[in-house]
Amino acid sequence: MRRDAEPWYREGLRFECIRCGRCCSVQGIVWISPEDCRRIAEFLGVSQDLLIREYLLECEYGFLIRERMDMGCVMLDGDRCTIYPARPLQCRSYPFWPEILRSRESWLSEASRCPGIDRGRLWSFREIRERMLR
Ligand code: SF4
Ligand code: SF4
């Protein structure tokens, strides 16, 4: 592979979630896969039917987490995710999303929304790719 064809984050990136809840308090779509659904229901100790009925919405393309009246995620309590150990893969892979990793500029732009970006431990290129592909 030519060196200039490699991603700009080849040497890794710093990220550490400080669990401020900021990314969970804004309007957004969180998709729930069947595996997410199974894991979250098990974590909460409820049936998948109850989880779907109380916390999820079904649309043409699958399931997503409901939003509160103020647009925050329904799983958020204060600034804490109540299902953090079992949170959806979409949440786990943040901020290593293709659109955020598109360029150094988009990464830094996202840092204005997420205080965990560019701080804390260094994630290697391999770890980032693994997170992205999960
Ligand atoms: S905004 Fe960043 S630091 Fe805050 S909870 Fe979300 S991922 Fe973690
Ligand atoms: S599931 Fe948890 S981590 Fe994901 S958006 Fe909701 S509160 Fe945030």
Short mmCIF file of N, CA and C and ligand atoms in Angstrom, two decimals:
data_model
loop_
_atom_site.label_atom_id
_atom_site.label_comp_id
_atom_site.label_asym_id
_atom_site.label_seq_id
_atom_site.Cartn_x
_atom_site.Cartn_y
_atom_site.Cartn_z
N MET A 1 0.85 -1.20 0.00
CA MET A 1 0.00 0.00 0.00
C MET A 1 0.88 1.25 0.00
N ARG A 2 0.53 2.21 -0.80
CA ARG A 2 1.30 3.44 -0.80
C ARG A 2 1.05 4.20 0.49
N ARG A 3 2.12 4.78 1.01
CA ARG A 3 2.03 5.47 2.29
C ARG A 3 0.96 6.57 2.26
N ASP A 4 0.88 7.31 1.14
CA ASP A 4 -0.07 8.43 1.11
C ASP A 4 -1.51 7.95 0.95
N ALA A 5 -1.70 6.62 0.74
CA ALA A 5 -3.06 6.11 0.65
C ALA A 5 -3.55 5.65 2.02
N GLU A 6 -2.68 5.70 3.03
CA GLU A 6 -3.07 5.25 4.36
C GLU A 6 -3.91 6.31 5.05
N PRO A 7 -4.78 5.87 5.94
CA PRO A 7 -5.62 6.84 6.66
C PRO A 7 -4.77 7.81 7.48
N TRP A 8 -5.28 8.98 7.67
CA TRP A 8 -4.54 10.02 8.40
C TRP A 8 -4.33 9.64 9.87
N TYR A 9 -5.14 8.70 10.38
CA TYR A 9 -5.02 8.32 11.80
C TYR A 9 -4.19 7.04 11.97
N ARG A 10 -3.28 6.80 11.03
CA ARG A 10 -2.45 5.59 11.04
C ARG A 10 -1.70 5.41 12.36
N GLU A 11 -1.31 6.51 12.99
CA GLU A 11 -0.53 6.41 14.24
C GLU A 11 -1.44 6.31 15.47
N GLY A 12 -2.74 6.20 15.26
CA GLY A 12 -3.67 6.06 16.38
C GLY A 12 -4.30 7.39 16.77
N LEU A 13 -5.26 7.30 17.66
CA LEU A 13 -5.99 8.50 18.12
C LEU A 13 -6.26 8.40 19.61
N ARG A 14 -6.31 9.54 20.24
CA ARG A 14 -6.63 9.55 21.67
C ARG A 14 -8.13 9.75 21.86
N PHE A 15 -8.68 8.92 22.72
CA PHE A 15 -10.10 9.06 23.08
C PHE A 15 -10.34 8.39 24.42
N GLU A 16 -11.10 9.07 25.25
CA GLU A 16 -11.51 8.48 26.53
C GLU A 16 -12.86 9.07 26.90
N CYS A 17 -13.86 8.23 26.96
CA CYS A 17 -15.19 8.71 27.31
C CYS A 17 -15.21 9.10 28.79
N ILE A 18 -15.61 10.32 29.07
CA ILE A 18 -15.70 10.76 30.46
C ILE A 18 -17.14 10.65 30.97
N ARG A 19 -17.98 10.05 30.14
CA ARG A 19 -19.38 9.77 30.49
C ARG A 19 -20.12 11.04 30.91
N CYS A 20 -19.94 12.06 30.11
CA CYS A 20 -20.63 13.33 30.39
C CYS A 20 -22.07 13.30 29.89
N GLY A 21 -22.40 12.34 29.01
CA GLY A 21 -23.76 12.21 28.50
C GLY A 21 -24.13 13.20 27.41
N ARG A 22 -23.17 14.01 26.99
CA ARG A 22 -23.51 15.06 26.02
C ARG A 22 -24.01 14.47 24.69
N CYS A 23 -23.33 13.41 24.23
CA CYS A 23 -23.72 12.83 22.93
C CYS A 23 -25.06 12.10 23.01
N CYS A 24 -25.51 11.82 24.22
CA CYS A 24 -26.77 11.08 24.40
C CYS A 24 -27.95 12.03 24.63
N SER A 25 -27.64 13.32 24.79
CA SER A 25 -28.67 14.31 25.16
C SER A 25 -29.19 15.08 23.95
N VAL A 26 -28.64 14.78 22.81
CA VAL A 26 -29.05 15.52 21.60
C VAL A 26 -29.88 14.61 20.70
N GLN A 27 -30.57 15.24 19.78
CA GLN A 27 -31.39 14.45 18.86
C GLN A 27 -30.49 13.58 17.99
N GLY A 28 -30.89 12.34 17.80
CA GLY A 28 -30.09 11.44 16.95
C GLY A 28 -30.77 10.10 16.86
N ILE A 29 -30.27 9.30 15.96
CA ILE A 29 -30.86 7.97 15.76
C ILE A 29 -29.88 6.92 16.26
N VAL A 30 -30.34 6.06 17.15
CA VAL A 30 -29.51 4.94 17.63
C VAL A 30 -30.19 3.65 17.19
N TRP A 31 -29.55 2.99 16.24
CA TRP A 31 -30.10 1.74 15.73
C TRP A 31 -29.81 0.59 16.69
N ILE A 32 -30.76 -0.33 16.75
CA ILE A 32 -30.63 -1.50 17.62
C ILE A 32 -30.68 -2.76 16.77
N SER A 33 -29.60 -3.51 16.80
CA SER A 33 -29.56 -4.77 16.06
C SER A 33 -30.23 -5.85 16.91
N PRO A 34 -30.55 -7.00 16.32
CA PRO A 34 -31.11 -8.10 17.11
C PRO A 34 -30.18 -8.48 18.27
N GLU A 35 -28.87 -8.45 18.03
CA GLU A 35 -27.91 -8.77 19.10
C GLU A 35 -27.95 -7.71 20.20
N ASP A 36 -28.04 -6.43 19.83
CA ASP A 36 -28.20 -5.35 20.83
C ASP A 36 -29.44 -5.61 21.66
N CYS A 37 -30.53 -5.93 20.98
CA CYS A 37 -31.82 -6.12 21.64
C CYS A 37 -31.70 -7.25 22.68
N ARG A 38 -31.09 -8.35 22.27
CA ARG A 38 -30.94 -9.48 23.17
C ARG A 38 -30.09 -9.10 24.39
N ARG A 39 -28.95 -8.43 24.12
CA ARG A 39 -28.02 -8.08 25.20
C ARG A 39 -28.63 -7.07 26.18
N ILE A 40 -29.32 -6.06 25.66
CA ILE A 40 -29.90 -5.03 26.52
C ILE A 40 -31.04 -5.61 27.36
N ALA A 41 -31.87 -6.44 26.73
CA ALA A 41 -32.97 -7.06 27.48
C ALA A 41 -32.42 -7.90 28.62
N GLU A 42 -31.38 -8.65 28.33
CA GLU A 42 -30.76 -9.49 29.36
C GLU A 42 -30.19 -8.61 30.48
N PHE A 43 -29.54 -7.53 30.11
CA PHE A 43 -28.94 -6.63 31.11
C PHE A 43 -30.02 -6.03 32.02
N LEU A 44 -31.14 -5.64 31.42
CA LEU A 44 -32.23 -5.03 32.20
C LEU A 44 -33.09 -6.06 32.92
N GLY A 45 -32.93 -7.32 32.54
CA GLY A 45 -33.72 -8.37 33.17
C GLY A 45 -35.17 -8.33 32.73
N VAL A 46 -35.39 -7.95 31.48
CA VAL A 46 -36.75 -7.91 30.94
C VAL A 46 -36.80 -8.74 29.66
N SER A 47 -38.00 -9.03 29.21
CA SER A 47 -38.12 -9.77 27.95
C SER A 47 -37.84 -8.83 26.77
N GLN A 48 -37.48 -9.40 25.65
CA GLN A 48 -37.25 -8.57 24.47
C GLN A 48 -38.54 -7.90 24.03
N ASP A 49 -39.67 -8.56 24.23
CA ASP A 49 -40.96 -7.96 23.88
C ASP A 49 -41.20 -6.69 24.69
N LEU A 50 -40.89 -6.76 26.00
CA LEU A 50 -41.09 -5.59 26.86
C LEU A 50 -40.12 -4.46 26.46
N LEU A 51 -38.87 -4.84 26.19
CA LEU A 51 -37.89 -3.84 25.77
C LEU A 51 -38.38 -3.12 24.52
N ILE A 52 -38.85 -3.88 23.56
CA ILE A 52 -39.31 -3.28 22.30
C ILE A 52 -40.51 -2.37 22.55
N ARG A 53 -41.43 -2.85 23.37
CA ARG A 53 -42.66 -2.10 23.64
C ARG A 53 -42.37 -0.79 24.37
N GLU A 54 -41.48 -0.84 25.36
CA GLU A 54 -41.28 0.31 26.25
C GLU A 54 -40.19 1.27 25.79
N TYR A 55 -39.16 0.73 25.13
CA TYR A 55 -37.98 1.55 24.87
C TYR A 55 -37.61 1.73 23.40
N LEU A 56 -38.19 0.93 22.52
CA LEU A 56 -37.77 0.99 21.11
C LEU A 56 -38.90 1.43 20.20
N LEU A 57 -38.51 1.87 19.02
CA LEU A 57 -39.46 2.20 17.98
C LEU A 57 -39.12 1.33 16.77
N GLU A 58 -40.14 0.88 16.07
CA GLU A 58 -39.89 0.10 14.87
C GLU A 58 -40.15 0.96 13.65
N CYS A 59 -39.24 0.92 12.72
CA CYS A 59 -39.47 1.64 11.47
C CYS A 59 -39.19 0.68 10.32
N GLU A 60 -39.27 1.20 9.14
CA GLU A 60 -39.09 0.38 7.94
C GLU A 60 -37.76 -0.38 7.93
N TYR A 61 -36.73 0.24 8.52
CA TYR A 61 -35.39 -0.34 8.42
C TYR A 61 -34.95 -1.10 9.67
N GLY A 62 -35.78 -1.15 10.68
CA GLY A 62 -35.41 -1.89 11.89
C GLY A 62 -35.86 -1.15 13.15
N PHE A 63 -35.14 -1.42 14.24
CA PHE A 63 -35.49 -0.82 15.53
C PHE A 63 -34.51 0.28 15.90
N LEU A 64 -35.04 1.28 16.59
CA LEU A 64 -34.19 2.33 17.15
C LEU A 64 -34.67 2.69 18.55
N ILE A 65 -33.78 3.30 19.33
CA ILE A 65 -34.14 3.66 20.70
C ILE A 65 -35.04 4.90 20.69
N ARG A 66 -36.03 4.89 21.54
CA ARG A 66 -36.92 6.05 21.67
C ARG A 66 -36.18 7.26 22.19
N GLU A 67 -36.70 8.42 21.86
CA GLU A 67 -36.17 9.66 22.43
C GLU A 67 -37.16 10.18 23.46
N ARG A 68 -36.63 10.92 24.43
CA ARG A 68 -37.50 11.57 25.41
C ARG A 68 -38.10 12.83 24.78
N MET A 69 -38.97 13.48 25.50
CA MET A 69 -39.59 14.70 24.98
C MET A 69 -38.54 15.76 24.68
N ASP A 70 -37.44 15.75 25.49
CA ASP A 70 -36.40 16.77 25.28
C ASP A 70 -35.35 16.33 24.26
N MET A 71 -35.61 15.24 23.54
CA MET A 71 -34.75 14.72 22.47
C MET A 71 -33.62 13.84 22.96
N GLY A 72 -33.38 13.74 24.27
CA GLY A 72 -32.32 12.87 24.77
C GLY A 72 -32.73 11.40 24.64
N CYS A 73 -31.76 10.54 24.71
CA CYS A 73 -32.02 9.11 24.63
C CYS A 73 -32.81 8.67 25.86
N VAL A 74 -33.77 7.79 25.66
CA VAL A 74 -34.62 7.34 26.76
C VAL A 74 -33.82 6.52 27.78
N MET A 75 -32.65 6.05 27.40
CA MET A 75 -31.82 5.26 28.32
C MET A 75 -30.94 6.14 29.20
N LEU A 76 -31.02 7.43 28.99
CA LEU A 76 -30.17 8.34 29.76
C LEU A 76 -30.87 8.75 31.06
N ASP A 77 -30.11 8.71 32.16
CA ASP A 77 -30.64 9.17 33.45
C ASP A 77 -29.65 10.22 33.97
N GLY A 78 -30.04 11.48 33.93
CA GLY A 78 -29.08 12.54 34.24
C GLY A 78 -28.05 12.58 33.13
N ASP A 79 -26.78 12.37 33.50
CA ASP A 79 -25.76 12.31 32.45
C ASP A 79 -25.20 10.90 32.30
N ARG A 80 -25.94 9.91 32.80
CA ARG A 80 -25.46 8.52 32.78
C ARG A 80 -26.34 7.63 31.89
N CYS A 81 -25.67 6.81 31.11
CA CYS A 81 -26.39 5.79 30.34
C CYS A 81 -26.72 4.64 31.29
N THR A 82 -27.99 4.32 31.40
CA THR A 82 -28.41 3.28 32.36
C THR A 82 -28.11 1.87 31.86
N ILE A 83 -27.72 1.76 30.59
CA ILE A 83 -27.40 0.42 30.06
C ILE A 83 -25.96 0.39 29.56
N TYR A 84 -25.11 1.23 30.14
CA TYR A 84 -23.75 1.41 29.60
C TYR A 84 -23.02 0.10 29.30
N PRO A 85 -22.98 -0.88 30.23
CA PRO A 85 -22.24 -2.12 29.92
C PRO A 85 -22.85 -2.89 28.75
N ALA A 86 -24.12 -2.64 28.47
CA ALA A 86 -24.79 -3.39 27.39
C ALA A 86 -25.20 -2.46 26.24
N ARG A 87 -24.64 -1.27 26.21
CA ARG A 87 -25.09 -0.27 25.23
C ARG A 87 -24.94 -0.78 23.78
N PRO A 88 -25.74 -0.21 22.89
CA PRO A 88 -25.73 -0.68 21.49
C PRO A 88 -24.36 -0.54 20.82
N LEU A 89 -24.13 -1.34 19.82
CA LEU A 89 -22.85 -1.29 19.10
C LEU A 89 -22.61 0.10 18.50
N GLN A 90 -23.67 0.74 18.06
CA GLN A 90 -23.50 2.09 17.50
C GLN A 90 -22.88 3.03 18.54
N CYS A 91 -23.30 2.92 19.78
CA CYS A 91 -22.77 3.77 20.85
C CYS A 91 -21.35 3.35 21.21
N ARG A 92 -21.09 2.03 21.19
CA ARG A 92 -19.75 1.53 21.52
C ARG A 92 -18.70 1.97 20.52
N SER A 93 -19.10 2.09 19.28
CA SER A 93 -18.10 2.38 18.24
C SER A 93 -17.84 3.89 18.12
N TYR A 94 -18.68 4.72 18.75
CA TYR A 94 -18.44 6.16 18.73
C TYR A 94 -17.15 6.48 19.50
N PRO A 95 -16.29 7.41 19.06
CA PRO A 95 -16.44 8.29 17.89
C PRO A 95 -15.72 7.76 16.64
N PHE A 96 -15.49 6.44 16.60
CA PHE A 96 -14.76 5.89 15.45
C PHE A 96 -15.73 5.54 14.33
N TRP A 97 -16.48 6.53 13.91
CA TRP A 97 -17.43 6.37 12.81
C TRP A 97 -16.79 6.91 11.53
N PRO A 98 -17.06 6.28 10.39
CA PRO A 98 -16.43 6.70 9.13
C PRO A 98 -16.56 8.20 8.85
N GLU A 99 -17.73 8.76 9.11
CA GLU A 99 -17.91 10.18 8.78
C GLU A 99 -17.08 11.08 9.69
N ILE A 100 -16.80 10.62 10.92
CA ILE A 100 -15.98 11.41 11.86
C ILE A 100 -14.49 11.22 11.53
N LEU A 101 -14.14 10.03 11.06
CA LEU A 101 -12.73 9.74 10.74
C LEU A 101 -12.36 10.13 9.31
N ARG A 102 -13.29 10.76 8.64
CA ARG A 102 -13.05 11.12 7.23
C ARG A 102 -11.78 11.96 7.08
N SER A 103 -11.57 12.84 8.04
CA SER A 103 -10.39 13.72 7.96
C SER A 103 -10.04 14.20 9.36
N ARG A 104 -8.85 14.71 9.49
CA ARG A 104 -8.42 15.30 10.77
C ARG A 104 -9.38 16.43 11.16
N GLU A 105 -9.85 17.16 10.17
CA GLU A 105 -10.75 18.29 10.43
C GLU A 105 -12.09 17.81 10.99
N SER A 106 -12.63 16.73 10.40
CA SER A 106 -13.93 16.25 10.90
C SER A 106 -13.77 15.67 12.31
N TRP A 107 -12.61 15.06 12.59
CA TRP A 107 -12.32 14.54 13.94
C TRP A 107 -12.28 15.71 14.94
N LEU A 108 -11.58 16.76 14.60
CA LEU A 108 -11.47 17.91 15.50
C LEU A 108 -12.79 18.64 15.64
N SER A 109 -13.55 18.65 14.56
CA SER A 109 -14.87 19.29 14.62
C SER A 109 -15.76 18.53 15.60
N GLU A 110 -15.68 17.20 15.58
CA GLU A 110 -16.48 16.39 16.51
C GLU A 110 -16.05 16.64 17.95
N ALA A 111 -14.77 16.99 18.14
CA ALA A 111 -14.26 17.25 19.49
C ALA A 111 -14.99 18.42 20.15
N SER A 112 -15.59 19.29 19.36
CA SER A 112 -16.34 20.39 19.96
C SER A 112 -17.64 19.88 20.58
N ARG A 113 -18.06 18.68 20.16
CA ARG A 113 -19.28 18.08 20.75
C ARG A 113 -18.94 17.05 21.81
N CYS A 114 -17.78 16.41 21.68
CA CYS A 114 -17.41 15.34 22.61
C CYS A 114 -16.09 15.68 23.31
N PRO A 115 -16.11 15.95 24.62
CA PRO A 115 -14.88 16.29 25.34
C PRO A 115 -13.92 15.13 25.51
N GLY A 116 -14.33 13.91 25.14
CA GLY A 116 -13.43 12.76 25.26
C GLY A 116 -12.47 12.62 24.10
N ILE A 117 -12.75 13.35 23.02
CA ILE A 117 -11.91 13.24 21.82
C ILE A 117 -10.60 14.00 22.01
N ASP A 118 -9.52 13.33 21.60
CA ASP A 118 -8.17 13.90 21.68
C ASP A 118 -7.66 14.00 23.11
N ARG A 119 -8.14 13.12 23.97
CA ARG A 119 -7.62 13.05 25.33
C ARG A 119 -7.62 11.58 25.77
N GLY A 120 -6.94 11.29 26.87
CA GLY A 120 -6.96 9.93 27.40
C GLY A 120 -6.06 8.99 26.63
N ARG A 121 -6.43 7.75 26.65
CA ARG A 121 -5.53 6.73 26.11
C ARG A 121 -5.47 6.74 24.58
N LEU A 122 -4.34 6.24 24.09
CA LEU A 122 -4.13 6.17 22.65
C LEU A 122 -4.70 4.87 22.11
N TRP A 123 -5.61 4.98 21.15
CA TRP A 123 -6.16 3.80 20.48
C TRP A 123 -5.32 3.55 19.24
N SER A 124 -4.85 2.33 19.08
CA SER A 124 -4.02 2.02 17.91
C SER A 124 -4.90 1.96 16.67
N PHE A 125 -4.26 2.03 15.53
CA PHE A 125 -4.97 1.93 14.26
C PHE A 125 -5.80 0.65 14.21
N ARG A 126 -5.21 -0.45 14.65
CA ARG A 126 -5.92 -1.73 14.62
C ARG A 126 -7.16 -1.69 15.53
N GLU A 127 -7.01 -1.14 16.72
CA GLU A 127 -8.16 -1.05 17.63
C GLU A 127 -9.28 -0.20 17.04
N ILE A 128 -8.89 0.89 16.39
CA ILE A 128 -9.88 1.77 15.78
C ILE A 128 -10.64 1.03 14.68
N ARG A 129 -9.89 0.31 13.85
CA ARG A 129 -10.53 -0.44 12.76
C ARG A 129 -11.46 -1.52 13.32
N GLU A 130 -11.03 -2.17 14.39
CA GLU A 130 -11.87 -3.20 14.98
C GLU A 130 -13.17 -2.60 15.51
N ARG A 131 -13.07 -1.43 16.14
CA ARG A 131 -14.27 -0.75 16.64
C ARG A 131 -15.20 -0.37 15.49
N MET A 132 -14.60 0.11 14.42
CA MET A 132 -15.37 0.56 13.27
C MET A 132 -16.15 -0.60 12.64
N LEU A 133 -15.51 -1.77 12.63
CA LEU A 133 -16.08 -2.90 11.87
C LEU A 133 -16.99 -3.78 12.71
N ARG A 134 -17.13 -3.48 13.96
CA ARG A 134 -17.95 -4.31 14.83
C ARG A 134 -19.40 -4.35 14.39
S1 SF4 B 1 -19.84 13.21 24.53
FE1 SF4 B 1 -17.97 11.95 24.41
S2 SF4 B 1 -17.18 11.93 26.52
FE2 SF4 B 1 -19.32 12.58 26.64
S3 SF4 B 1 -20.48 10.67 26.95
FE3 SF4 B 1 -20.41 11.05 24.75
S4 SF4 B 1 -18.63 9.85 24.05
FE4 SF4 B 1 -18.42 10.09 26.26
S1 SF4 B 2 -27.94 3.87 24.70
FE1 SF4 B 2 -26.73 4.84 26.28
S2 SF4 B 2 -24.80 5.39 25.23
FE2 SF4 B 2 -26.36 5.02 23.65
S3 SF4 B 2 -27.28 7.03 23.19
FE3 SF4 B 2 -28.56 6.02 24.76
S4 SF4 B 2 -27.80 6.77 26.72
FE4 SF4 B 2 -26.21 7.18 25.16
#
